[in-house]
Coordinates of C-alpha atoms in Angstrom, one line a residue:
Chain A
M1 CA -86.5 -76.8 43.5
T2 CA -88.9 -74.2 44.7
S3 CA -87.5 -71.2 46.5
R4 CA -89.2 -72.3 49.7
T5 CA -87.4 -75.7 49.8
Q6 CA -84.2 -73.9 48.9
A7 CA -84.7 -71.5 51.7
W8 CA -85.4 -74.4 54.1
I9 CA -82.3 -76.3 53.0
S10 CA -80.0 -73.3 53.4
R11 CA -81.5 -72.4 56.7
S12 CA -81.0 -75.9 58.1
L13 CA -77.4 -75.9 56.8
V14 CA -76.6 -72.7 58.5
L15 CA -78.2 -73.9 61.7
A16 CA -76.2 -77.1 61.6
L17 CA -73.0 -75.1 61.1
L18 CA -73.9 -72.9 64.0
V19 CA -74.7 -75.8 66.3
A20 CA -71.4 -77.5 65.3
A21 CA -69.4 -74.2 65.7
P22 CA -68.3 -74.4 69.3
F23 CA -67.0 -78.0 68.8
L24 CA -65.0 -77.0 65.7
L25 CA -63.7 -73.6 66.7
T26 CA -61.4 -72.3 69.5
T27 CA -62.9 -70.7 72.5
F28 CA -61.9 -67.3 71.2
R29 CA -63.6 -67.9 67.8
T30 CA -66.7 -69.3 69.5
R31 CA -67.0 -66.1 71.4
L32 CA -66.7 -64.2 68.2
V33 CA -69.5 -66.2 66.6
A34 CA -71.6 -65.5 69.7
E35 CA -70.9 -61.8 69.3
I36 CA -71.9 -62.0 65.6
L37 CA -75.2 -63.7 66.6
I38 CA -75.9 -61.0 69.2
F39 CA -75.2 -58.2 66.7
A40 CA -77.4 -60.1 64.2
V41 CA -80.3 -59.8 66.7
F42 CA -79.5 -56.1 67.0
A43 CA -79.4 -55.7 63.2
L44 CA -82.7 -57.7 62.9
S45 CA -84.3 -55.3 65.3
L46 CA -83.2 -52.2 63.4
N47 CA -84.5 -53.9 60.2
I48 CA -88.0 -54.0 61.6
L49 CA -87.8 -50.2 61.5
L50 CA -85.6 -49.5 58.5
G51 CA -86.3 -52.4 56.2
F52 CA -89.9 -53.3 57.0
T53 CA -91.5 -50.0 57.9
G54 CA -89.2 -47.6 56.1
M55 CA -88.3 -45.7 59.3
P56 CA -84.6 -45.0 59.0
S57 CA -83.5 -44.7 62.6
I58 CA -79.9 -43.5 63.1
G59 CA -80.2 -43.8 66.8
H60 CA -81.0 -47.4 67.4
A61 CA -78.0 -47.8 69.7
A62 CA -80.0 -46.1 72.4
M63 CA -82.3 -49.1 72.6
F64 CA -79.3 -51.5 72.6
G65 CA -77.9 -49.3 75.4
A66 CA -81.1 -49.1 77.4
G67 CA -81.3 -52.9 77.3
G68 CA -77.7 -53.4 78.1
Y69 CA -77.7 -50.9 81.0
A70 CA -80.9 -52.4 82.4
A71 CA -79.5 -55.9 82.3
G72 CA -76.1 -54.9 83.6
L73 CA -77.5 -52.8 86.5
L74 CA -79.9 -55.6 87.5
A75 CA -77.1 -58.1 87.5
V76 CA -74.8 -55.9 89.6
N77 CA -77.5 -54.8 92.1
V78 CA -80.1 -57.5 92.3
T79 CA -79.8 -60.8 90.6
S80 CA -77.4 -62.4 88.1
N81 CA -80.2 -64.6 86.6
L82 CA -79.9 -64.4 82.8
L83 CA -83.6 -64.6 82.1
F84 CA -84.4 -61.8 84.5
G85 CA -81.6 -59.9 82.8
L86 CA -83.2 -60.4 79.4
T87 CA -86.5 -59.3 80.7
A88 CA -85.0 -56.2 82.3
G89 CA -83.3 -55.4 78.9
I90 CA -86.5 -55.6 77.0
A91 CA -88.3 -53.6 79.7
G92 CA -85.6 -50.9 79.8
A93 CA -85.7 -50.4 76.0
L94 CA -89.4 -50.4 76.0
V95 CA -89.5 -47.7 78.7
L96 CA -87.2 -45.5 76.5
A97 CA -89.3 -46.2 73.4
V98 CA -92.6 -45.4 75.2
V99 CA -91.1 -42.0 76.3
T100 CA -89.6 -41.1 72.9
G101 CA -92.0 -42.9 70.6
P102 CA -94.9 -40.4 70.6
F103 CA -92.4 -37.7 69.4
V104 CA -90.5 -39.8 67.0
I105 CA -93.5 -41.1 65.1
R106 CA -94.7 -37.6 64.4
T107 CA -91.8 -37.1 62.1
T108 CA -91.0 -38.7 58.8
G109 CA -88.1 -38.7 56.3
V110 CA -85.1 -36.6 57.1
Y111 CA -86.7 -35.2 60.3
F112 CA -87.0 -38.8 61.6
I113 CA -83.3 -39.4 60.8
M114 CA -82.3 -36.3 62.7
L115 CA -84.6 -36.8 65.6
T116 CA -83.6 -40.4 66.3
L117 CA -79.9 -39.5 66.1
A118 CA -80.4 -36.6 68.5
L119 CA -82.4 -38.7 70.9
S120 CA -79.8 -41.4 71.1
E121 CA -77.0 -38.9 71.7
L122 CA -79.1 -37.4 74.5
F123 CA -79.5 -40.8 75.9
R124 CA -75.8 -41.3 75.8
S125 CA -75.0 -38.0 77.5
G126 CA -77.7 -38.8 80.1
V127 CA -75.9 -42.1 80.8
E128 CA -72.6 -40.3 81.0
R129 CA -73.8 -37.7 83.4
G130 CA -75.8 -40.1 85.7
R131 CA -72.6 -41.1 87.3
T132 CA -74.1 -42.4 90.5
V133 CA -76.3 -44.9 88.8
T134 CA -74.6 -45.8 85.6
G135 CA -70.9 -45.3 86.4
G136 CA -70.5 -42.4 84.0
D137 CA -67.7 -42.6 81.5
E138 CA -66.4 -45.8 83.0
G139 CA -69.6 -47.6 82.5
V140 CA -71.0 -50.6 84.4
S141 CA -68.3 -53.0 85.2
G142 CA -68.0 -55.9 87.7
I143 CA -71.1 -57.6 86.4
P144 CA -71.1 -60.9 88.1
S145 CA -70.9 -64.2 86.3
A146 CA -74.4 -65.1 85.3
S147 CA -76.5 -67.9 86.5
L148 CA -79.4 -69.7 84.8
M149 CA -82.1 -71.0 87.2
G150 CA -80.6 -71.8 90.5
D151 CA -77.2 -73.3 90.6
I152 CA -76.5 -73.6 86.9
Q153 CA -73.6 -71.2 86.2
L154 CA -73.6 -69.8 82.7
S155 CA -71.0 -67.3 81.6
A156 CA -69.0 -66.5 78.5
S157 CA -65.7 -67.1 80.2
G158 CA -66.6 -70.0 82.6
T159 CA -68.8 -72.1 80.4
P160 CA -68.3 -70.9 76.9
V161 CA -70.1 -73.7 75.1
L162 CA -73.1 -73.5 77.3
F163 CA -73.2 -69.8 77.0
Y164 CA -72.9 -70.0 73.2
F165 CA -75.9 -72.2 73.0
Y166 CA -77.8 -69.8 75.2
V167 CA -77.0 -67.1 72.7
L168 CA -77.8 -69.3 69.7
I169 CA -81.2 -70.1 71.2
S170 CA -81.9 -66.4 71.8
F171 CA -80.8 -65.6 68.2
S172 CA -83.0 -68.4 66.7
L173 CA -85.9 -67.0 68.7
A174 CA -85.4 -63.5 67.4
Y175 CA -84.9 -64.8 63.8
G176 CA -88.0 -66.9 64.0
L177 CA -90.0 -64.0 65.3
T178 CA -88.8 -61.8 62.5
V179 CA -89.7 -64.3 59.9
K180 CA -93.1 -64.7 61.5
L181 CA -93.6 -61.0 61.7
K182 CA -92.7 -60.6 58.0
R183 CA -95.3 -63.2 57.0
S184 CA -98.0 -61.9 59.3
S185 CA -100.6 -59.4 58.4
L186 CA -98.9 -56.9 60.7
G187 CA -95.7 -57.4 58.7
H188 CA -97.5 -56.8 55.4
T189 CA -99.2 -53.7 56.8
L190 CA -95.7 -52.3 57.8
V191 CA -94.4 -53.0 54.3
G192 CA -97.4 -51.2 52.9
I193 CA -96.7 -48.2 55.1
R194 CA -93.1 -48.2 53.9
E195 CA -94.2 -48.3 50.3
N196 CA -97.1 -45.8 50.4
P197 CA -98.1 -44.4 53.8
V198 CA -100.7 -42.1 52.2
R199 CA -102.5 -45.0 50.5
M200 CA -102.4 -47.0 53.7
Q201 CA -103.9 -44.1 55.6
A202 CA -106.6 -43.8 53.0
L203 CA -107.4 -47.5 53.2
G204 CA -108.2 -46.9 56.9
Y205 CA -105.0 -48.2 58.6
P206 CA -104.0 -46.0 61.5
V207 CA -100.5 -45.4 60.1
A208 CA -99.2 -43.5 63.2
R209 CA -100.2 -46.3 65.5
Y210 CA -98.6 -48.9 63.3
R211 CA -95.4 -46.9 63.2
L212 CA -95.4 -46.8 67.0
V213 CA -95.9 -50.5 67.1
A214 CA -92.9 -51.0 64.8
Y215 CA -90.9 -48.6 67.0
L216 CA -91.8 -50.5 70.1
L217 CA -91.1 -53.9 68.6
A218 CA -87.7 -52.8 67.3
A219 CA -86.9 -51.3 70.7
A220 CA -87.8 -54.5 72.5
M221 CA -85.6 -56.6 70.3
G222 CA -82.8 -54.1 70.4
G223 CA -83.0 -54.1 74.2
F224 CA -82.9 -57.9 74.1
A225 CA -79.7 -57.7 72.0
G226 CA -78.2 -55.2 74.4
A227 CA -78.9 -57.4 77.4
L228 CA -77.3 -60.4 75.6
Y229 CA -74.3 -58.2 74.8
T230 CA -73.9 -57.2 78.4
Q231 CA -74.1 -60.8 79.5
L232 CA -71.4 -61.8 77.0
S233 CA -69.0 -58.9 77.7
R234 CA -70.0 -58.3 81.3
F235 CA -69.5 -54.6 80.6
M236 CA -71.6 -51.7 79.3
A237 CA -70.3 -48.1 78.6
P238 CA -71.5 -44.9 77.0
D239 CA -69.2 -45.6 74.0
L240 CA -71.3 -48.6 73.2
V241 CA -74.6 -46.7 73.0
G242 CA -73.6 -43.7 70.9
F243 CA -73.5 -42.6 67.3
S244 CA -70.8 -45.0 66.2
M245 CA -72.7 -48.0 67.5
S246 CA -75.9 -46.8 65.7
A247 CA -73.8 -46.3 62.5
L248 CA -72.3 -49.8 62.9
V249 CA -75.7 -51.5 63.1
I250 CA -77.0 -49.5 60.1
I251 CA -74.0 -50.6 58.2
M252 CA -74.8 -54.2 59.0
V253 CA -78.3 -53.8 57.8
I254 CA -77.4 -51.9 54.6
V255 CA -74.4 -54.2 53.8
G256 CA -76.6 -57.2 54.3
G257 CA -79.6 -55.9 52.5
A258 CA -82.5 -54.2 54.3
Y259 CA -85.5 -55.8 52.6
T260 CA -84.7 -59.4 53.5
V261 CA -84.8 -61.2 56.9
Y262 CA -81.4 -62.9 56.5
G263 CA -79.7 -59.8 55.1
P264 CA -79.0 -58.1 58.4
V265 CA -77.6 -61.4 59.7
L266 CA -75.2 -61.6 56.8
G267 CA -74.3 -58.0 57.4
A268 CA -73.6 -58.5 61.0
A269 CA -71.3 -61.4 60.2
A270 CA -69.5 -59.4 57.5
V271 CA -69.0 -56.3 59.6
I272 CA -67.8 -58.1 62.8
I273 CA -65.4 -60.3 60.8
I274 CA -64.0 -57.3 58.9
R275 CA -63.6 -55.4 62.1
E276 CA -61.8 -58.3 63.7
V277 CA -59.4 -58.7 60.7
V278 CA -58.8 -55.0 60.1
A279 CA -58.6 -53.9 63.8
A280 CA -55.9 -56.5 64.4
R281 CA -53.6 -54.9 61.8
F282 CA -54.6 -51.3 61.7
D283 CA -55.4 -49.0 64.6
H284 CA -57.9 -46.8 62.8
W285 CA -60.3 -49.4 61.5
E286 CA -63.1 -46.9 61.2
I287 CA -61.4 -45.4 58.1
A288 CA -61.6 -48.8 56.3
L289 CA -65.1 -49.2 57.6
G290 CA -66.2 -45.8 56.3
M291 CA -64.7 -46.4 52.9
A292 CA -66.1 -49.9 52.6
F293 CA -69.5 -48.5 53.6
I294 CA -69.4 -45.7 51.0
L295 CA -68.4 -48.2 48.3
I296 CA -71.2 -50.6 49.2
I297 CA -73.8 -47.9 49.0
Y298 CA -72.5 -46.9 45.6
L299 CA -72.2 -50.4 44.1
M300 CA -74.7 -52.5 45.9
P301 CA -77.8 -50.5 46.7
K302 CA -79.5 -53.6 48.1
G303 CA -76.6 -55.0 50.0
L304 CA -75.2 -58.6 50.0
G305 CA -78.7 -60.1 50.4
G306 CA -79.9 -58.2 47.3
L307 CA -76.8 -59.4 45.4
S308 CA -77.3 -63.0 46.2
E309 CA -81.0 -62.7 45.5
S310 CA -80.6 -61.2 42.1
L311 CA -78.0 -63.8 41.2
G312 CA -80.4 -66.5 42.4
H313 CA -83.2 -65.1 40.2
R314 CA -80.9 -64.9 37.2
L315 CA -79.8 -68.5 37.6
R316 CA -83.3 -69.7 37.9
H317 CA -84.4 -67.9 34.7
T318 CA -87.4 -66.4 36.4
P319 CA -89.1 -63.7 34.4
H320 CA -87.4 -60.3 34.7
I321 CA -88.0 -58.8 38.1
D322 CA -87.7 -55.2 38.6
G323 CA -85.9 -54.3 41.8
Q324 CA -88.5 -51.9 42.8
N325 CA -91.2 -54.5 43.0
R326 CA -89.2 -57.2 44.6
E327 CA -91.2 -57.0 47.8
E328 CA -94.5 -57.7 46.1
V329 CA -92.9 -60.6 44.2
D330 CA -91.7 -62.1 47.5
V331 CA -95.2 -62.0 48.8
D332 CA -96.5 -63.7 45.7
V333 CA -94.0 -66.5 45.9
K334 CA -95.0 -67.1 49.5
S335 CA -98.7 -67.1 49.0
T336 CA -98.7 -69.6 46.0
P337 CA -99.0 -73.1 47.3
T338 CA -95.7 -75.0 46.7
T339 CA -95.9 -78.5 45.2
Chain B
M1 CA -88.2 -5.5 88.4
D2 CA -85.3 -5.4 90.8
V3 CA -85.4 -9.2 91.0
L4 CA -85.2 -9.4 87.3
V5 CA -82.2 -7.0 87.1
E6 CA -80.5 -8.9 89.8
W7 CA -81.1 -12.2 88.1
L8 CA -79.9 -10.8 84.8
S9 CA -76.7 -9.5 86.3
A10 CA -76.1 -12.7 88.2
N11 CA -76.5 -14.8 85.0
S12 CA -75.2 -12.4 82.4
I13 CA -71.9 -14.3 82.0
S14 CA -73.8 -17.5 81.4
M15 CA -76.1 -15.8 78.9
L16 CA -73.1 -14.3 77.0
N17 CA -71.4 -17.7 76.9
G18 CA -74.7 -19.1 75.6
L19 CA -74.7 -16.4 72.9
A20 CA -71.1 -17.3 71.9
R21 CA -72.0 -21.0 71.7
G22 CA -75.1 -20.1 69.8
M23 CA -73.1 -18.2 67.2
L24 CA -70.8 -21.1 66.6
L25 CA -73.9 -23.4 66.4
F26 CA -75.5 -21.0 64.0
L27 CA -72.5 -21.2 61.6
M28 CA -72.8 -25.0 61.7
A29 CA -76.5 -25.2 61.4
A30 CA -76.6 -22.6 58.6
G31 CA -74.3 -24.8 56.5
L32 CA -76.2 -27.9 57.4
S33 CA -79.5 -26.2 56.5
L34 CA -78.2 -24.7 53.2
I35 CA -76.8 -28.0 52.0
F36 CA -80.0 -29.7 52.8
G37 CA -82.2 -27.0 51.5
L38 CA -80.6 -26.9 48.1
G39 CA -78.7 -30.2 47.7
D40 CA -81.3 -32.3 49.6
V41 CA -78.4 -33.9 51.4
L42 CA -78.4 -34.3 55.2
N43 CA -74.7 -34.0 55.7
L44 CA -73.7 -36.1 58.7
A45 CA -70.0 -35.3 58.0
H46 CA -70.7 -31.7 59.0
G47 CA -69.4 -32.4 62.5
G48 CA -66.2 -33.8 61.0
M49 CA -65.8 -30.6 59.0
F50 CA -66.1 -28.6 62.2
L51 CA -63.3 -30.7 63.8
I52 CA -61.1 -30.3 60.7
G53 CA -61.4 -26.5 61.2
S54 CA -60.5 -26.9 64.8
Y55 CA -57.4 -29.0 64.1
V56 CA -56.3 -26.7 61.3
G57 CA -56.6 -23.8 63.8
W58 CA -54.6 -25.7 66.4
Q59 CA -51.9 -26.5 63.8
F60 CA -51.4 -22.9 62.8
L61 CA -52.0 -21.1 66.1
S62 CA -49.9 -23.4 68.2
T63 CA -46.9 -23.0 65.9
G64 CA -47.1 -19.3 66.1
G65 CA -48.9 -18.7 62.8
S66 CA -51.1 -15.7 62.5
F67 CA -54.8 -15.9 63.0
A68 CA -55.5 -14.6 59.5
V69 CA -53.5 -17.4 58.0
A70 CA -55.4 -19.9 60.1
V71 CA -58.7 -18.4 58.9
V72 CA -57.6 -18.7 55.3
A73 CA -56.3 -22.2 55.8
A74 CA -59.5 -23.4 57.5
T75 CA -61.9 -21.9 55.0
A76 CA -59.7 -23.3 52.1
A77 CA -60.0 -26.7 53.7
G78 CA -63.7 -26.1 53.9
A79 CA -63.9 -25.3 50.3
L80 CA -62.0 -28.4 49.3
L81 CA -64.3 -30.5 51.5
G82 CA -67.3 -28.9 49.9
V83 CA -66.0 -30.0 46.5
A84 CA -65.3 -33.5 47.8
L85 CA -68.8 -33.7 49.3
T86 CA -70.4 -32.7 46.1
G87 CA -68.4 -35.4 44.3
A88 CA -69.3 -38.0 46.9
V89 CA -73.0 -37.6 46.6
R90 CA -73.1 -37.1 42.8
P91 CA -73.1 -40.8 42.0
I92 CA -76.2 -41.4 44.1
E93 CA -78.2 -38.4 43.2
G94 CA -81.9 -39.1 43.5
R95 CA -81.5 -42.2 45.6
G96 CA -83.3 -40.8 48.6
H97 CA -82.3 -39.1 51.8
L98 CA -81.2 -42.2 53.6
D99 CA -78.6 -43.3 51.1
Q100 CA -77.2 -39.8 50.8
A101 CA -77.1 -39.4 54.6
L102 CA -75.3 -42.7 54.8
V103 CA -72.6 -41.8 52.4
T104 CA -71.9 -38.7 54.4
L105 CA -72.0 -40.9 57.5
G106 CA -69.3 -43.1 55.9
A107 CA -67.3 -40.0 55.1
S108 CA -67.6 -38.9 58.8
F109 CA -66.0 -42.2 59.8
V110 CA -63.2 -41.6 57.4
I111 CA -62.7 -38.0 58.6
A112 CA -62.8 -39.0 62.3
G113 CA -60.3 -41.8 61.7
T114 CA -57.9 -39.7 59.6
L115 CA -58.0 -36.9 62.2
S116 CA -57.2 -39.2 65.1
M117 CA -54.5 -40.8 63.0
T118 CA -52.9 -37.4 62.2
W119 CA -53.3 -35.5 65.4
G120 CA -53.7 -38.3 68.0
D121 CA -56.4 -38.7 70.6
D122 CA -55.1 -36.2 73.1
F123 CA -56.9 -33.1 74.2
K124 CA -55.5 -30.0 72.4
S125 CA -55.9 -26.5 73.8
V126 CA -55.9 -23.5 71.6
Q127 CA -55.1 -20.0 72.8
P128 CA -57.0 -17.1 71.2
P129 CA -54.9 -14.9 69.0
A130 CA -52.8 -12.3 70.9
F131 CA -54.9 -9.3 69.7
L132 CA -58.0 -10.9 71.1
Q133 CA -56.7 -11.9 74.5
G134 CA -57.7 -10.1 77.6
S135 CA -61.1 -9.1 78.7
I136 CA -63.6 -6.3 78.4
Q137 CA -66.0 -4.8 80.9
F138 CA -69.6 -5.6 80.4
F139 CA -72.1 -4.2 82.9
G140 CA -69.6 -4.1 85.6
Q141 CA -68.4 -7.7 84.9
S142 CA -65.3 -8.7 82.9
Y143 CA -65.8 -10.9 80.0
P144 CA -63.2 -12.6 77.7
L145 CA -62.6 -10.4 74.7
Y146 CA -62.3 -13.5 72.4
R147 CA -65.8 -14.7 73.2
A148 CA -67.2 -11.2 72.8
S149 CA -65.6 -11.1 69.3
V150 CA -67.0 -14.5 68.4
I151 CA -70.5 -13.1 69.2
V152 CA -69.9 -10.0 67.1
F153 CA -68.4 -12.0 64.3
G154 CA -71.3 -14.5 64.3
L155 CA -73.8 -11.6 64.1
V156 CA -71.8 -10.1 61.1
I157 CA -71.8 -13.5 59.3
A158 CA -75.5 -13.9 60.0
V159 CA -76.3 -10.5 58.5
L160 CA -74.0 -11.2 55.5
L161 CA -75.6 -14.6 54.9
Y162 CA -79.1 -13.0 55.1
L163 CA -78.1 -10.3 52.6
L164 CA -76.5 -12.9 50.3
V165 CA -79.5 -15.1 50.3
E166 CA -82.2 -12.4 50.3
R167 CA -80.7 -9.5 48.4
T168 CA -78.3 -10.8 45.7
R169 CA -78.8 -12.4 42.4
F170 CA -76.9 -15.5 43.6
G171 CA -79.3 -15.7 46.6
A172 CA -82.3 -15.4 44.3
I173 CA -81.0 -18.3 42.1
V174 CA -80.4 -20.4 45.2
R175 CA -83.9 -19.7 46.5
A176 CA -85.4 -20.4 43.1
S177 CA -83.5 -23.7 42.9
V178 CA -84.8 -24.7 46.3
A179 CA -88.3 -24.1 45.0
D180 CA -88.0 -25.6 41.6
R181 CA -84.7 -26.9 40.3
Q182 CA -85.9 -27.9 36.9
M183 CA -87.4 -24.6 36.2
V184 CA -84.2 -22.8 37.1
A185 CA -82.2 -25.2 34.8
A186 CA -84.7 -24.5 32.0
M187 CA -83.9 -20.8 32.3
G188 CA -80.4 -21.5 31.3
I189 CA -78.8 -21.5 34.7
N190 CA -76.3 -24.2 35.5
V191 CA -77.8 -25.6 38.7
K192 CA -74.8 -27.9 39.2
I193 CA -72.6 -24.9 39.7
V194 CA -75.1 -23.4 42.1
L195 CA -75.2 -26.6 44.0
L196 CA -71.5 -26.8 44.1
S197 CA -71.2 -23.3 45.5
V198 CA -73.7 -23.9 48.2
F199 CA -71.9 -27.1 49.3
I200 CA -68.7 -25.1 49.3
L201 CA -70.2 -22.3 51.3
G202 CA -71.8 -24.6 53.8
S203 CA -68.6 -26.5 54.4
M204 CA -66.6 -23.3 54.7
L205 CA -69.0 -22.2 57.4
A206 CA -68.5 -25.5 59.2
T207 CA -64.7 -25.3 59.2
L208 CA -64.8 -21.6 60.1
S209 CA -67.0 -22.4 63.1
G210 CA -64.6 -25.2 64.1
L211 CA -61.7 -22.7 63.9
L212 CA -63.5 -20.0 65.9
G213 CA -64.7 -22.6 68.4
A214 CA -61.3 -24.1 69.0
P215 CA -60.3 -21.7 71.8
I216 CA -63.7 -22.0 73.4
L217 CA -64.4 -25.7 73.2
S218 CA -61.7 -28.3 73.5
V219 CA -60.2 -29.9 70.4
R220 CA -60.3 -33.7 70.7
P221 CA -61.8 -36.7 68.9
G222 CA -65.5 -36.9 69.7
V223 CA -66.2 -33.2 69.4
D224 CA -67.4 -33.8 65.9
E225 CA -70.2 -36.0 67.1
E226 CA -71.2 -33.6 69.9
V227 CA -71.3 -30.6 67.6
L228 CA -73.2 -32.5 64.9
L229 CA -75.7 -33.5 67.5
L230 CA -76.3 -29.9 68.6
A231 CA -76.5 -28.7 65.1
L232 CA -79.1 -31.3 64.3
I233 CA -81.1 -30.3 67.3
V234 CA -80.9 -26.7 66.1
V235 CA -82.1 -27.6 62.7
V236 CA -84.9 -29.8 64.1
I237 CA -86.1 -26.9 66.2
G238 CA -85.6 -24.2 63.6
G239 CA -86.7 -26.1 60.5
L240 CA -84.5 -27.5 57.8
G241 CA -83.6 -25.3 54.9
S242 CA -84.4 -22.1 56.8
L243 CA -81.6 -19.6 57.7
K244 CA -83.9 -17.8 60.1
G245 CA -84.7 -21.1 61.8
A246 CA -81.0 -22.0 62.1
F247 CA -80.4 -18.6 63.8
V248 CA -83.3 -18.7 66.2
G249 CA -82.7 -22.4 67.0
A250 CA -79.0 -21.8 67.6
L251 CA -79.6 -19.0 70.0
L252 CA -82.1 -21.1 71.8
I253 CA -79.9 -24.1 72.1
G254 CA -76.9 -21.9 73.0
Q255 CA -78.9 -20.6 76.0
V256 CA -80.2 -24.0 77.0
Q257 CA -76.6 -25.3 76.9
S258 CA -75.1 -22.5 78.9
L259 CA -77.9 -21.0 81.1
G260 CA -79.5 -24.4 81.5
V261 CA -76.2 -26.0 82.7
A262 CA -75.6 -23.0 85.0
L263 CA -79.1 -23.2 86.6
F264 CA -79.9 -26.9 86.5
P265 CA -76.6 -28.8 86.0
Q266 CA -78.3 -32.2 86.4
F267 CA -80.9 -31.6 83.8
A268 CA -79.0 -30.1 80.9
A269 CA -79.5 -33.2 78.6
F270 CA -83.1 -33.3 79.4
A271 CA -83.5 -29.6 78.8
L272 CA -82.3 -30.2 75.2
F273 CA -84.7 -33.0 74.8
G274 CA -87.5 -31.0 76.4
A275 CA -86.9 -28.0 74.1
M276 CA -86.9 -30.3 71.0
A277 CA -89.9 -32.3 72.1
L278 CA -91.9 -29.1 72.8
V279 CA -91.2 -27.7 69.4
L280 CA -92.0 -31.0 67.6
L281 CA -95.3 -31.3 69.5
V282 CA -96.4 -27.9 68.1
R283 CA -94.7 -28.1 64.7
P284 CA -93.3 -31.4 63.5
T285 CA -91.2 -29.6 60.8
G286 CA -89.6 -27.1 63.1
L287 CA -90.4 -23.4 63.9
F288 CA -89.6 -22.1 60.4
G289 CA -89.6 -25.3 58.4
A290 CA -91.9 -25.8 55.4
H291 CA -94.9 -28.0 56.2
A292 CA -94.6 -31.7 55.7
T293 CA -93.4 -32.5 52.2

């Protein structure tokens, strides 16, 4: 079996399970799966920056928040149409990214880490202070039950199964786009910039412009996830856009494995499930999360995705593959015609 | 000229408050900067260390303990944390900035959770020690003695740190290690011990800052994130690894935070962003930072 057919089979299996989920699980668990899918979209968006382009943003929650607030405020004040909400979410995050992007892409390495963190905290404090618009500490509440085109009601509480499929379609869209991006020449350019920005610059690629493109793409998808989250929970608050949210999504990406497309999805599932299990028994689940996170960085530098991949390689007796060059190997596998 | 004098006297309290905040920020940013400069670790648990200092202060001062004991306890806690931090990043030495920052991020979660488990989520107020209560006269206006002492103390620490780094043998070794660690090791100096002492020093500055800040800021969960944010902005502005940068950046942000809030309450957050954006436009590695590495 080639790795492509293998990937195809596992992808169809997961999709089949996801389609069947609302019919097999309780309403509560279905909602949890929807939440996982939304966070998976959020993690996928961060991975465009962190995994593909090597821009380790520690403030990605700001994009999630910008999208969430835009969608929530639109629903409260103008229309509860879901699709308009999603559009507003993407637009909101893009506005924030256009304002901050030119500054952010000027920095690299540890300055990039610090700047993204500082910007997202500023966004949070701005949201907290802008009481008249955003509701301050209390956040946006009373978001009406959403509608989809005219009379079709669609909400997490009223029509859970329908809403679940809406989330699943949105997730599949984001996942498909990420796969496409990774295989596109843009994706390869971004990976090139991650591996060696100086060489890419010397080859004539406008590195700064590509970084900005990655930043905007990640923002748009992050805003999309934020809008979905607001539509699920019908609530948005400053706590959801701060440091701990950024940390949570980084953990998802790192736990899952940053260099793969499916890694962040695995990570989102793992983190949300752990949170659900631990938080039910222990008030201070962040202690467990922090410890787990430290251990994972020590023991699994490439995350769960890296683990399953290296196991897969070992089982298939492929020639020794050095972890450092895995990306190039992936590219080779994809470009050779499969028979 | 008269307008200026009038303006100064009207805003002198805000400016002094900004100076006091700036000193606290300097202690934080200096530790952050030292640890990054030598250890190459961006310590995202630095805010947690600050909050530990605050809680230790509350614990001792609210039960009638003396201020001196609180200072000793807070700095001892800082020293222990410095050792722990060194141990925490040892296994992933050389794995890049992100992994190391993420380990300290994990540590900050553990610290925040442990603190809220131990001391709860309530707001705790800390009184200044008895001998620093009351106020002094400053250009015809009264100003709390405690805040004035924090300003003086901060300046003293700044001078001591400067002398330590620029004028002592230890400082020379630290500076040499920043420049070329292998060479220093080749000269027979145990760089690991230098590294450990810098981590300890930086962490002690953070807990000390938390203790001193406890009577000025409030002590509650979430302060760690706010203080870390401000310290990061200071370091972005001043340049990582530079004590001078940490000092100038901290004074600047202290004023933006205090004078800015007094003059334009609605735009305080944007003033922070504006100050940072402005500096980054001119110098992406901060005012006193080394050029892009």
